[in-house]
Each structure stands twice: as C-alpha cells, then as structure tokens.
Amino acid sequence: MPFETPDNPGTQLSSVAQTWTRMKHWLGSPSPYLNLLGLCGFVAVWYVTTEVFNLPLFNKLPGPKATFTEWLSADPLYGISFYTMEYYQHIGISTWRVFQAFMLATALGVPIGLFMGWKATFKDYTFPLLEVLRPIPMLAWVPLSILMWPGREASIIFLTFLGSFFATVLNTLLGVESIDEAYFRAAASLGASEKQIFYKVIVPGSLPFIFTGLQISMGYAWFSLVAGEMLAGEFGLGYLIWNSYTLVQYPVIIIAMITLGVIGSLSSLIIRLVGDKLMQWKVREVA
Amino acid sequence: MMKTTLTPGQRAGEMSMENVCKTYGADVLTKEVLKDCSFTLEKGRLTVLVGPSGCGKSTLINVLAGYEKPTSGRVSLDGEPVTGPGPDRLVVFQETALFPWMTTFENVSYGPRVRKELSGRELADTTMQLLKMVGLEDFAGKYPSQLSGGMQRRAELVRAMINHPKVMLMDEPFRGLDAMTRSLMQEYYVRLFEEHRGTNLFVTSELEEGIFLADRLVILTNHPCRVKKIMDVDLPRPREFSVMGSPEYLDIKREALELLHEEAMKSFAAGAVNAADFLEAYSKMGEEQARPKAGKDDGEGQRVTRTGSAYENH
Ligand SMILES: Nc1ncnc2c1ncn2[C@@H]1O[C@H](COP(=O)(O)OP(=O)(O)OP(=O)(O)O)[C@@H](O)[C@H]1O
Ligand SMILES: [Mg+2]
C-alpha cells in the first residue's frame, strides 16, 4: 500500500478472529450436519450394494469395509495404506507434477490472456488458434507428447500443462472483456497512460474471472495428469489406479480415487483462498 | 462547508458545441442520434440538459468528453478543439464508475496520482480534505461496494473535483437514488457548485430537478436529438428548495412542460403503443403545475413542496 489511509479502529476484526467467528456461525447452522449426513448416506448405499446384497452391477467392486480396512491397516495386503511410504510417494509425485504444470500454465496463460484482451491486434492473431487447439481432447495429445519429450516425466507434465493452459487463457481473456467500458473511460479521462490502465484497470478488473478460470484449470490439470500417468507413468495416483486394476488389487483403486478427490478439492480451496485474499474488495464485510 | 484548495472560479472554462451530428452505424443500418446540436456551456455557470429518456443525452456527454467523435460539427473547450478524453473535462457517469477494486481514498486520489501531479503527504492531505468536504472521511479505507448509493455519488464527485477540471459533465448522476437521498444530493451538489462556480453541465430527465439546479436550461428533442430551446433560469442563489413554489419557477416549469409535451405529442403522433400512458403522465404534470398557480393568492397553503411535486409523476 503506497498510502496510509486512516482505518476505523474498533470495527476492524483481526482475520483470525473473523475466521473463528465465521467458523462458529457455520457450526451453529444446519449445513455441516447435512454435509455429513450426505456423505454417510453415500457410504451406506455403497456398503449395502456391495457388501450386504452383492448386487450384480456392483459385485466386483470392493466395499467400504474392505477399502477402509486396507487403507487403515499397518500391514496392508497390497502395500498401500496410511502407514506405507509408497502411498505418500504416489501422492507427492502426482501433486508435484500438477503443481509444476499448473504454475507454468498460470505463468504463461494469464499474461497471454491479459495481453489478448488488451491489444486487439494480438487477439486477432491468436484467437482462432486458441479456438482450434482448445477443444482437442487431452488424450489426443498423448502420442505427440510422448514423441516430443525425451522422458515420461516431461511428457506427463506437458499433458497436464496443456489441460490447464487453454482454460486459463480463455478465462483471463473473458475477464478482460467483462470489464465495464466506463472504467476505461474514467481512467482515460483522469489521465491514466496505457500502461497504468493495464495495471490499474485491466489486471484488477479481470481477477474475478481469472480466479474462476484457475479453479477450472486446476480441475483440468488433475484430469490430464491422471490420463497421462495411466498411459505413461511409473508413479503417481493415476498410475496406481491403472496398475492396481491390472494386478486385481481393487481396494487400492478406491483408495487412490478418494485420495484424488480430496486432494483435488483441497487444491481448489487453496486457489479460492488466494483469490479472496487478492480480491478483498469483493468481500462485503460489515462497514 | 469546509474551504478547499479549489478557489472559486478557478479554471472554469467555456465549452461549446457547434452543429454537432452523431450517427451510429454505416450504410443502410444507420441511426441518427444527434442532429445539428449547438450550445455553449458558459464559464462558471450550470447548464442543465433536459430531454426524454433515450433521446441521446449520454451520447452528447460522450461527444463532449471526447469518448466519441462527432460525425460532423465542432466541439471546443476555450477555443481549442476537443480531440479525446482528458482531465480538463470530467464526467460523473450515469452508472457509478468508481473502481470497485480501489478504496474510496485510492479512487479519489487516482487522477493526480496517475498524472504524478501530487504525491505522498500532499496527495493524502488534499484527498482527505475533499473527502471531509463531502462527509466521507471515515470511509476513506472502504471499497465502493461498502458505500451507500449516495456516498458513491459523492465520492465520484470529488474524484472529479480533485483534478480542477475546467468543465464538469454530469450524466444523470442521481438517477436510481431513492427520493430522500436524491434531494439531499441535489442540495449537496448545488452548494458545491455555488461555492466553486465551475462550468457545469448537468444532464437529467427530470424537469423539476433541472430547473432547481440550473442557470440555463437546454431542452432537447427526441429522434433525433436537437436543441429545442435554451431558457435562462434567473432564480436567486443560493438555491433553496422553497424556490420551487415561487411564481418565477412555476412560469419556467410551465413553459418547459409545454415544450416537452409538444415533443411527446410529436413522437406519439406516429402511433406509438404507449402513447396513452405518456400523455396521461404529461397531463398530470400539467395539472400539478396549475394547482399552485391558482392558489397563488392564498399564499403558503398551496406551496409546492419537494415531495409533493417532484416524485409523484414517476
Ligand atoms: N454505440 C451505439 N451504437 C448504436 N446506437 C447507439 C449507441 N449508443 C447509443 N445509441 C443509441 O442512441 C440513442 C441515444 O442513446 P443515449 O444513451 O445517448 O440516450 P440517453 O438520453 O442517455 O438515454 P437514457 O435516458 O437511457 O440514459 C439510443 O437510441 C441508443 O440506442
Ligand atoms: Mg443516458
């Protein structure tokens, strides 16, 4: 902050206190209990269909009892549980791949999207290309990416990167285009230069769309990662799922799937928190 | 009211528009919005443009501000042709254009900051002084979404004023505010104007508001937009709402209403669907102004009050 502005002391709660108040409020509302009930309901249906009645469609699937016994076992039958190093290795490798690819996609995609929105000529050059490349399904890129890159690692990261890159570019571009013309006019009248308009109008004005885009692109990143790992991996959760299938270690498939779900949600949550932090102006606190 | 660094009359410019036409589109798909508009915004006076909704008022403002080029004609400020937007002519927009991602303080100080005219303490002091002037000093650190509609309008006013513009262009700035806030803002604005005597253009579709504020009243026509008549409003300043009961005010209002009524009749003669509604609304306005006139003799009892006259027609 370049300037000191007087705040109202007293009305400003510390962020810890705010989080705590919100937390208490949330626990006092019915929603956490409904959330829990929904999850339990799902596990119950899963249990009944697989382990109680063994219904035809579900009779090959591991039930919750088999899965959680394996998951919580200190000496798991198939070598994957909370107590094994290997489990965390797979998680670590997948997360690291997604992290690298996502960071790269963001570092390239956001500036390109902003620039496309800022300079009409640049958009004219690039937009058709984006619109042709974007709909190509990630799986179609697998052979090319294996041919292009020397190792498996690089090609998996490349696939993951592609998945999130296009979504990031497109959402950033939409973000710039969503900015009301009046803000550009006001800035121009007040004497802002092109560069100042870029940093003070285009960048902050497109942030809401950018962060929505980043959440979507994070989802695509995990999607592409699993596809890549299934086809070309030696480690990672996607590889683990496919490998367990071929080795008929079915409970491990479920363990890896649930793990993917949880990590995916967490990564999305982190993006949302970063976004909220950067866009304080969107959070309507009590004035 | 607090004295500020803006000394009265400082940098008041004269702006004029000569035979300005503005047409949108090309070839067969054209829409003629402005046709041969000519008027002058006199130095240090408040000119009010009144015209029906959709007649081209915002387009006029956009041309004056330099956001749009006129198809033909000349726009000039102190004799210099206007070629683009600039801090000598500032617009307060119809919809709020405070940057939502900046605090009130950052919004108001934006102009001098980007032009690097003021910095540090000096910028902070000037900004706070202006915020105090409009009663927003406690909201300097708040974002626009945390301000009420009236506060946003005041913040926007000072965001323009801090730049000492030669001309202030106000595009229906109080539209959408509730009746109470609106009359407060009118009073606020008229005081600011009377203190600083800058050149102001105020656009409105509400005649009563227009006459209350104006030194000069420009009445516009619809389809296309032309200047129908320019009237001088010689009501005493400082303006008080009680002026709205005075015979002079009512005379101006009656004359203006007749002109607007004529316009309404013209555009509905072509067989518009809502003609009946509009004519009814307009004739009500006629009755309204006839009443206090009839009661002029018995003095106070029939005085038109703010709430009694301005809002019932809407
Ligand atoms: N960029 C544009 N392209 C084509 N037509 C336009 C454009 N801008 C405005 N118009 C048309 O010009 C006419 C006048 O619009 P304008 O916004 O200036 O009216 P207004 O008097 O400000 O209306 P309001 O009371 O709604 O604010 C409208 O019919 C509108 O459709
Ligand atoms: Mg308008």
XYZ file of C-alpha atoms and ligand atoms in Angstrom:
633
model
C 0.000 0.000 0.000
C 1.607 3.226 -1.106
C -0.521 5.426 1.088
C -1.635 5.488 4.622
C -5.355 5.689 4.932
C -6.960 6.044 8.295
C -8.870 2.965 9.247
C -11.681 2.820 11.712
C -10.123 1.205 14.681
C -12.536 -0.945 16.584
C -14.690 -2.062 13.679
C -11.801 -3.988 12.156
C -11.577 -7.561 13.432
C -8.358 -9.453 13.032
C -8.538 -12.081 10.326
C -8.093 -14.897 12.848
C -10.973 -13.587 14.914
C -13.043 -13.238 11.755
C -12.342 -16.801 10.684
C -13.182 -18.035 14.165
C -16.483 -16.129 14.215
C -17.395 -17.472 10.795
C -16.452 -20.990 11.894
C -18.688 -20.760 14.963
C -21.508 -19.461 12.843
C -21.071 -22.321 10.398
C -21.084 -24.934 13.167
C -24.253 -23.393 14.512
C -26.037 -23.721 11.168
C -27.525 -26.976 9.878
C -25.220 -27.234 6.857
C -22.206 -29.105 8.357
C -24.537 -31.770 9.698
C -26.363 -32.088 6.396
C -22.967 -32.342 4.644
C -22.014 -35.163 6.959
C -25.344 -36.889 6.534
C -24.992 -36.771 2.752
C -21.558 -38.368 2.888
C -22.709 -41.058 5.324
C -25.697 -41.748 3.120
C -23.393 -42.364 0.184
C -21.169 -44.736 2.159
C -24.268 -46.565 3.383
C -25.539 -47.091 -0.162
C -22.089 -48.200 -1.215
C -21.976 -50.650 1.675
C -25.422 -52.058 1.055
C -24.941 -52.528 -2.698
C -21.507 -54.130 -2.466
C -21.067 -55.863 0.861
C -24.607 -56.645 2.018
C -26.508 -57.632 -1.121
C -23.716 -58.045 -3.602
C -25.913 -56.686 -6.427
C -24.962 -57.789 -9.970
C -23.666 -54.405 -11.144
C -21.555 -53.962 -8.037
C -20.390 -57.455 -7.181
C -16.844 -56.960 -8.460
C -16.345 -53.698 -6.575
C -14.672 -53.536 -3.210
C -16.990 -52.298 -0.474
C -16.239 -49.660 2.126
C -15.302 -52.226 4.725
C -12.686 -53.850 2.504
C -11.391 -50.482 1.360
C -11.083 -48.846 4.755
C -9.633 -51.965 6.366
C -6.903 -51.900 3.762
C -6.437 -48.142 3.993
C -6.106 -48.106 7.767
C -4.045 -51.264 8.038
C -0.474 -51.037 9.315
C 0.322 -54.084 7.232
C -1.809 -53.720 4.079
C -2.442 -56.681 1.819
C -1.495 -54.776 -1.356
C 1.111 -52.458 0.079
C -0.853 -49.171 0.038
C -2.223 -47.601 3.229
C -1.819 -44.643 5.542
C 1.139 -46.467 7.065
C 3.152 -47.076 3.929
C 5.739 -44.757 2.468
C 4.692 -45.749 -1.046
C 1.237 -44.222 -0.615
C 2.745 -40.815 0.145
C 5.242 -41.191 -2.680
C 2.427 -41.547 -5.189
C 0.613 -38.579 -3.708
C 3.788 -36.492 -3.601
C 4.746 -37.231 -7.189
C 1.285 -36.511 -8.591
C 0.949 -33.315 -6.599
C 4.379 -32.119 -7.638
C 3.589 -32.765 -11.309
C 0.311 -30.886 -11.080
C 1.983 -28.066 -9.205
C 4.685 -27.590 -11.855
C 2.256 -27.845 -14.755
C -0.333 -25.588 -13.147
C 2.220 -22.944 -12.222
C 3.624 -22.962 -15.725
C 0.147 -22.767 -17.245
C -0.754 -19.857 -14.974
C 2.516 -18.021 -15.512
C 2.052 -18.240 -19.290
C -1.725 -18.312 -19.610
C -2.645 -15.301 -17.510
C -0.271 -12.837 -19.231
C -1.224 -14.153 -22.669
C -4.927 -13.835 -21.857
C -4.459 -10.331 -20.467
C -2.483 -9.304 -23.486
C -5.103 -10.724 -25.863
C -7.742 -8.678 -24.077
C -5.616 -5.551 -24.044
C -4.366 -5.500 -27.636
C -6.978 -6.224 -30.254
C -4.329 -6.970 -32.888
C -2.723 -9.627 -30.727
C -6.128 -11.182 -30.192
C -6.733 -11.195 -33.946
C -3.538 -13.199 -34.428
C -4.059 -15.662 -31.640
C -7.749 -16.169 -31.006
C -8.528 -18.538 -33.913
C -5.511 -20.639 -32.965
C -6.726 -20.847 -29.391
C -10.198 -21.806 -30.516
C -8.897 -24.642 -32.685
C -6.405 -26.030 -30.176
C -8.587 -25.686 -27.101
C -11.258 -28.275 -27.979
C -8.730 -31.003 -28.839
C -9.175 -33.591 -26.067
C -6.112 -34.145 -23.928
C -5.935 -37.827 -24.808
C -5.385 -36.875 -28.434
C -2.171 -35.146 -27.389
C -0.693 -38.243 -25.765
C 1.208 -39.665 -28.759
C 2.604 -36.283 -29.774
C 3.693 -35.501 -26.308
C 5.487 -38.837 -25.965
C 7.197 -38.249 -29.316
C 8.157 -34.700 -28.427
C 9.591 -35.047 -24.960
C 12.590 -37.173 -24.018
C 11.307 -38.669 -20.763
C 7.979 -39.813 -19.400
C 8.125 -37.182 -16.711
C 8.300 -34.304 -19.169
C 5.520 -35.657 -21.340
C 3.180 -36.146 -18.387
C 3.834 -32.611 -17.179
C 3.321 -31.311 -20.704
C -0.085 -33.013 -20.948
C -1.089 -31.664 -17.569
C 0.077 -28.209 -18.574
C -1.927 -28.233 -21.815
C -5.057 -29.197 -19.940
C -4.969 -26.172 -17.722
C -3.312 -23.684 -20.064
C -6.178 -23.202 -22.506
C -8.758 -22.797 -19.782
C -6.594 -20.186 -18.106
C -6.047 -18.186 -21.289
C -9.704 -18.224 -22.230
C -10.984 -17.223 -18.809
C -8.435 -14.444 -18.486
C -9.465 -13.098 -21.877
C -13.128 -13.254 -20.891
C -12.172 -11.480 -17.679
C -10.692 -8.537 -19.553
C -13.690 -8.385 -21.845
C -16.061 -8.385 -18.892
C -14.685 -5.085 -17.588
C -17.212 -2.294 -17.969
C -16.296 0.299 -20.589
C -16.994 3.047 -18.030
C -13.853 2.118 -16.067
C -11.672 2.529 -19.137
C -13.331 5.839 -19.874
C -12.945 7.087 -16.325
C -9.273 6.113 -16.290
C -8.623 7.732 -19.666
C -10.334 10.948 -18.581
C -8.337 11.086 -15.390
C -5.168 10.958 -17.439
C -4.002 7.370 -16.981
C -1.490 6.122 -19.542
C -1.967 2.842 -21.410
C 0.362 1.104 -19.010
C -1.413 2.499 -15.979
C -4.725 1.353 -17.424
C -3.249 -2.102 -17.852
C -2.045 -2.392 -14.269
C -4.821 -0.497 -12.518
C -7.879 -1.406 -14.569
C -7.291 -4.492 -16.708
C -5.429 -6.596 -14.163
C -7.633 -5.998 -11.105
C -10.803 -5.890 -13.200
C -10.219 -9.327 -14.664
C -9.135 -11.012 -11.414
C -12.570 -12.440 -10.570
C -12.721 -14.264 -13.912
C -9.078 -15.266 -13.699
C -9.628 -16.985 -10.377
C -12.746 -18.754 -11.541
C -10.654 -19.855 -14.510
C -7.849 -21.076 -12.294
C -10.217 -23.290 -10.352
C -11.477 -24.796 -13.593
C -7.964 -25.186 -14.938
C -6.848 -26.901 -11.737
C -9.592 -29.457 -12.340
C -8.371 -29.961 -15.915
C -4.829 -30.337 -14.674
C -5.755 -33.272 -12.427
C -7.836 -34.784 -15.190
C -4.990 -34.633 -17.696
C -2.484 -35.793 -15.123
C -4.357 -38.997 -14.418
C -4.745 -39.680 -18.129
C -1.028 -39.112 -18.640
C 0.007 -41.236 -15.666
C -2.217 -44.115 -16.710
C -0.604 -44.226 -20.108
C 2.964 -43.328 -19.409
C 3.581 -43.234 -15.714
C 5.716 -45.246 -13.351
C 4.465 -43.470 -10.282
C 1.580 -41.279 -9.263
C -2.044 -41.829 -8.368
C -3.185 -42.292 -11.973
C -0.549 -44.972 -12.466
C -1.546 -46.550 -9.145
C -5.156 -46.855 -10.244
C -4.338 -48.471 -13.546
C -1.676 -50.728 -12.117
C -3.964 -51.922 -9.333
C -6.556 -52.757 -11.920
C -4.185 -54.938 -13.915
C -2.945 -56.577 -10.725
C -6.518 -57.156 -9.454
C -5.889 -55.129 -6.291
C -9.267 -53.470 -6.364
C -9.393 -51.768 -2.933
C -6.297 -49.762 -3.927
C -8.236 -48.293 -6.875
C -10.817 -46.903 -4.500
C -8.174 -45.613 -2.090
C -6.424 -43.744 -4.916
C -9.714 -42.392 -6.281
C -10.821 -40.984 -2.960
C -7.357 -39.545 -2.427
C -7.569 -37.800 -5.818
C -10.939 -36.376 -4.899
C -9.718 -35.000 -1.597
C -6.518 -33.505 -2.997
C -8.424 -32.017 -5.932
C -10.850 -30.285 -3.566
C -8.021 -29.032 -1.401
C -6.153 -27.535 -4.346
C -9.317 -25.823 -5.488
C -9.845 -24.458 -1.986
C -6.334 -23.051 -1.884
C -6.970 -21.165 -5.123
C -10.176 -19.768 -3.719
C -8.438 -18.592 -0.566
C -5.662 -16.912 -2.544
C -8.310 -15.257 -4.714
C -10.236 -13.972 -1.700
C -7.015 -12.595 -0.297
C -6.248 -10.721 -3.535
C -9.804 -9.500 -4.023
C -10.654 -8.038 -0.640
C -12.889 -5.596 -2.448
C -15.258 -8.398 -3.404
C -15.729 -9.477 0.176
C -18.500 -7.381 1.634
C -17.500 -7.057 5.227
C -19.603 -5.095 7.666
C -18.826 -1.444 7.073
C -18.785 23.773 4.495
C -15.022 23.300 4.521
C -12.927 25.591 2.405
C -10.756 23.722 -0.020
C -7.855 24.462 -2.264
C -10.309 24.872 -5.096
C -10.737 28.608 -5.239
C -13.990 29.777 -6.760
C -13.878 30.334 -10.466
C -10.506 28.756 -10.852
C -10.017 27.038 -14.190
C -13.627 27.489 -15.225
C -13.606 27.012 -18.959
C -16.056 27.688 -21.714
C -17.116 24.763 -23.798
C -19.114 24.846 -26.966
C -20.701 22.538 -29.426
C -21.422 23.725 -32.950
C -23.658 21.863 -35.373
C -22.729 18.518 -33.943
C -24.227 15.460 -35.607
C -23.671 11.929 -34.448
C -24.746 8.917 -36.434
C -24.141 5.341 -35.400
C -23.628 2.532 -37.873
C -22.868 2.659 -41.578
C -24.601 2.258 -44.924
C -28.216 1.185 -44.597
C -28.003 0.490 -40.889
C -27.555 3.971 -39.563
C -29.099 5.631 -36.592
C -29.054 9.382 -36.399
C -28.834 10.237 -32.721
C -27.653 13.854 -32.591
C -28.644 16.332 -35.244
C -27.210 19.834 -35.521
C -26.768 20.367 -31.817
C -25.330 23.739 -30.876
C -24.997 25.254 -27.450
C -22.428 26.792 -25.173
C -21.542 25.883 -21.634
C -20.864 29.333 -20.269
C -17.999 29.965 -17.928
C -18.866 29.404 -14.294
C -22.497 28.580 -14.967
C -24.560 25.491 -14.527
C -26.230 24.400 -17.717
C -28.867 21.709 -17.456
C -29.852 19.466 -20.363
C -33.356 18.083 -20.120
C -34.656 15.507 -22.509
C -36.738 12.362 -22.548
C -35.140 9.034 -21.737
C -33.216 7.611 -24.659
C -33.057 10.867 -26.613
C -29.271 10.927 -26.779
C -28.159 12.712 -23.623
C -25.394 10.256 -22.841
C -24.250 10.423 -26.433
C -23.957 14.197 -26.096
C -21.882 13.794 -22.950
C -19.675 11.207 -24.655
C -19.002 13.601 -27.511
C -18.204 16.468 -25.117
C -15.950 14.234 -23.039
C -14.136 13.082 -26.154
C -15.026 9.394 -25.876
C -16.812 9.569 -29.213
C -16.050 11.650 -32.243
C -18.912 13.636 -33.717
C -19.841 12.576 -37.246
C -19.723 16.259 -38.134
C -19.530 19.548 -36.313
C -17.158 21.063 -33.825
C -16.615 20.652 -30.108
C -14.232 23.030 -28.407
C -13.025 23.965 -24.963
C -11.756 27.532 -24.551
C -11.428 27.721 -28.318
C -9.328 24.555 -28.632
C -10.922 21.640 -30.480
C -11.583 18.562 -28.363
C -9.787 15.502 -29.711
C -10.048 12.939 -26.926
C -10.732 12.424 -23.234
C -8.746 14.454 -20.752
C -8.690 15.636 -17.156
C -9.904 19.118 -18.117
C -13.388 17.702 -18.773
C -14.505 15.152 -16.256
C -17.589 13.017 -16.373
C -19.647 11.744 -13.499
C -21.294 8.760 -15.083
C -24.875 7.643 -15.117
C -23.897 4.320 -13.555
C -21.219 4.511 -10.931
C -17.728 4.217 -12.352
C -15.740 4.153 -9.136
C -13.154 1.416 -9.495
C -14.556 -1.384 -7.313
C -11.049 -2.696 -6.595
C -9.817 0.552 -5.089
C -10.706 2.086 -1.752
C -12.506 5.407 -1.639
C -9.173 7.070 -0.917
C -7.442 5.391 -3.849
C -10.331 6.224 -6.156
C -10.419 9.898 -5.243
C -6.667 10.336 -5.422
C -6.404 8.396 -8.681
C -6.247 11.353 -11.098
C -3.431 13.387 -9.526
C -1.600 10.153 -8.762
C -1.522 8.765 -12.299
C -0.592 12.155 -13.696
C 2.080 12.384 -10.990
C 0.974 15.888 -10.067
C 0.784 15.291 -6.362
C 2.363 12.653 -4.213
C 2.910 11.481 -0.701
C 1.677 13.700 2.089
C 0.379 16.392 -0.198
C -1.792 13.979 -2.147
C -3.036 12.350 1.044
C -3.881 15.718 2.593
C -5.734 17.034 -0.426
C -7.664 13.803 -0.779
C -8.660 13.700 2.853
C -9.674 17.349 2.733
C -12.013 16.677 -0.174
C -13.386 13.552 1.459
C -14.102 15.609 4.561
C -15.885 18.162 2.446
C -18.392 15.527 1.360
C -18.509 13.774 4.712
C -16.651 10.636 3.667
C -13.520 10.951 5.781
C -14.455 7.870 7.796
C -14.899 5.845 4.633
C -11.510 6.513 3.058
C -10.426 2.908 3.552
C -13.682 1.320 2.391
C -14.371 -0.146 -1.017
C -17.219 1.213 -3.174
C -19.351 -1.864 -2.521
C -19.327 -0.911 1.155
C -20.720 2.572 0.486
C -24.345 3.507 0.016
C -25.530 4.844 -3.338
C -25.418 8.443 -2.147
C -21.912 8.041 -0.747
C -20.738 6.553 -4.020
C -22.058 9.567 -5.900
C -20.288 11.946 -3.518
C -17.042 10.010 -3.824
C -17.361 10.217 -7.572
C -17.970 13.939 -7.436
C -14.778 14.572 -5.513
C -12.829 12.119 -7.628
C -13.553 14.542 -10.464
C -13.181 17.760 -8.447
C -9.718 16.939 -7.149
C -8.446 17.422 -10.712
C -9.705 21.012 -11.012
C -11.462 20.279 -14.276
C -12.428 23.201 -16.478
C -15.780 21.571 -17.069
C -17.741 19.002 -15.073
C -20.069 16.795 -17.097
C -22.731 15.131 -15.001
C -24.699 12.398 -16.769
C -27.876 11.872 -14.744
C -25.746 11.359 -11.673
C -28.640 10.985 -9.253
C -30.700 8.559 -11.270
C -31.518 5.436 -9.324
C -31.170 7.033 -5.897
C -34.184 6.945 -3.617
C -36.206 10.167 -3.340
C -34.739 11.180 0.005
C -31.105 10.624 -0.969
C -31.766 12.253 -4.276
C -32.974 15.530 -2.817
C -30.082 15.508 -0.352
C -27.670 15.045 -3.224
C -29.300 17.855 -5.184
C -28.811 20.186 -2.274
C -25.257 18.993 -1.812
C -24.435 19.460 -5.413
C -25.984 22.891 -5.718
C -23.981 24.057 -2.673
C -20.755 22.721 -4.127
C -21.486 24.482 -7.367
C -22.365 27.758 -5.705
C -19.180 27.648 -3.717
C -16.840 26.865 -6.593
C -18.612 28.288 -9.632
C -17.031 25.910 -12.069
C -18.509 25.332 -15.505
C -21.011 22.526 -15.095
C -23.215 20.540 -17.406
C -25.908 18.554 -15.673
C -27.998 16.099 -17.647
C -31.321 14.929 -16.344
C -34.657 13.602 -17.469
C -36.395 15.227 -14.502
C -37.523 18.724 -15.268
C -38.011 19.779 -11.646
C -34.509 18.771 -10.703
C -33.238 20.559 -13.787
C -34.890 23.907 -13.079
C -33.925 23.758 -9.422
C -30.240 23.451 -10.306
C -29.937 25.447 -13.500
C -28.615 28.799 -14.579
C -29.565 27.806 -18.086
C -31.899 25.121 -19.250
C -31.428 23.376 -22.590
C -34.459 21.439 -23.731
C -33.794 18.601 -26.145
C -35.983 16.882 -28.672
C -36.208 13.185 -29.387
C -35.468 11.158 -32.580
C -33.102 12.746 -33.464
C -31.830 14.815 -30.589
C -31.745 18.560 -31.273
C -31.742 21.649 -29.141
C -35.369 22.752 -28.938
C -34.958 25.754 -26.728
C -32.476 27.364 -24.372
C -34.015 29.123 -21.375
C -32.377 31.307 -18.772
C -33.255 30.447 -15.215
C -32.850 33.614 -13.161
C -33.813 32.250 -9.800
C -31.912 33.570 -6.784
C -28.824 31.803 -5.491
C -28.118 30.189 -3.124
C -30.966 27.996 -4.226
C -33.310 26.642 -1.624
C -35.986 24.035 -2.246
C -38.579 26.653 -1.355
C -37.829 28.277 -4.709
C -39.911 25.515 -6.231
C -43.047 27.272 -5.019
C -42.155 30.649 -6.464
C -44.106 32.069 -9.409
C -40.902 32.518 -11.444
C -40.067 28.829 -11.011
C -43.561 27.798 -11.966
C -43.543 30.001 -15.042
C -40.357 28.389 -16.266
C -41.735 24.982 -15.463
C -44.943 25.629 -17.360
C -43.119 26.845 -20.425
C -40.727 23.898 -20.350
C -43.562 21.448 -19.840
C -45.374 22.816 -22.843
C -42.280 22.268 -24.963
C -41.763 18.752 -23.658
C -45.430 17.988 -24.119
C -45.208 19.127 -27.705
C -42.293 16.740 -28.195
C -44.180 13.874 -26.624
C -47.174 14.534 -28.874
C -44.928 14.590 -31.916
C -43.264 11.297 -31.240
C -46.580 9.625 -30.459
C -48.383 11.025 -33.459
C -46.617 8.299 -35.398
C -48.721 5.765 -33.498
C -46.552 4.532 -30.678
C -48.136 1.949 -28.414
C -47.520 3.631 -25.103
C -48.861 6.965 -26.230
C -51.819 6.897 -23.868
C -49.683 6.261 -20.784
C -47.291 9.001 -21.628
C -49.924 11.539 -22.422
C -51.599 10.772 -19.153
C -48.358 11.248 -17.274
C -47.694 14.517 -19.013
C -51.179 15.889 -18.481
C -50.870 15.067 -14.773
C -47.738 17.151 -14.705
C -49.789 19.948 -16.230
C -52.446 19.775 -13.521
C -49.786 19.692 -10.896
C -48.328 22.959 -12.009
C -51.710 24.572 -12.473
C -52.698 23.999 -8.865
C -50.173 26.174 -7.048
C -50.694 28.859 -9.634
C -54.377 29.014 -8.840
C -53.568 29.214 -5.182
C -51.048 31.970 -5.521
C -53.383 34.415 -3.785
C -53.877 32.437 -0.642
C -50.154 32.178 -0.127
C -48.470 29.481 1.869
C -51.173 26.849 1.998
C -50.579 25.634 -1.527
C -46.841 25.902 -1.739
C -45.342 23.128 -3.737
C -43.130 21.104 -1.505
C -40.296 18.941 -2.630
C -42.028 15.670 -2.006
C -45.306 16.986 -3.251
C -44.151 17.776 -6.717
C -41.041 16.040 -7.864
C -41.720 12.398 -7.397
C -45.388 11.694 -7.787
C -45.175 11.914 -11.510
C -42.891 8.926 -11.628
N -22.753 2.799 -29.615
C -24.004 2.910 -30.092
N -24.356 2.308 -31.242
C -25.603 2.425 -31.730
N -26.589 3.121 -31.164
C -26.313 3.756 -30.009
C -25.012 3.688 -29.415
N -25.027 4.420 -28.285
C -26.284 4.893 -28.175
N -27.062 4.525 -29.207
C -28.459 4.877 -29.415
O -28.582 6.264 -29.306
C -29.777 6.611 -28.649
C -29.495 7.549 -27.520
O -28.775 6.877 -26.507
P -28.258 7.606 -25.209
O -27.709 6.590 -24.303
O -27.386 8.725 -25.598
O -29.629 8.196 -24.625
P -29.935 8.826 -23.217
O -30.760 10.008 -23.457
O -28.690 8.979 -22.418
O -30.817 7.697 -22.573
P -31.020 7.280 -21.072
O -32.135 8.135 -20.568
O -31.425 5.858 -21.179
O -29.744 7.492 -20.354
C -30.432 5.318 -28.197
O -31.496 5.041 -29.068
C -29.349 4.297 -28.341
O -29.895 3.086 -28.736
Mg -28.008 8.303 -20.601
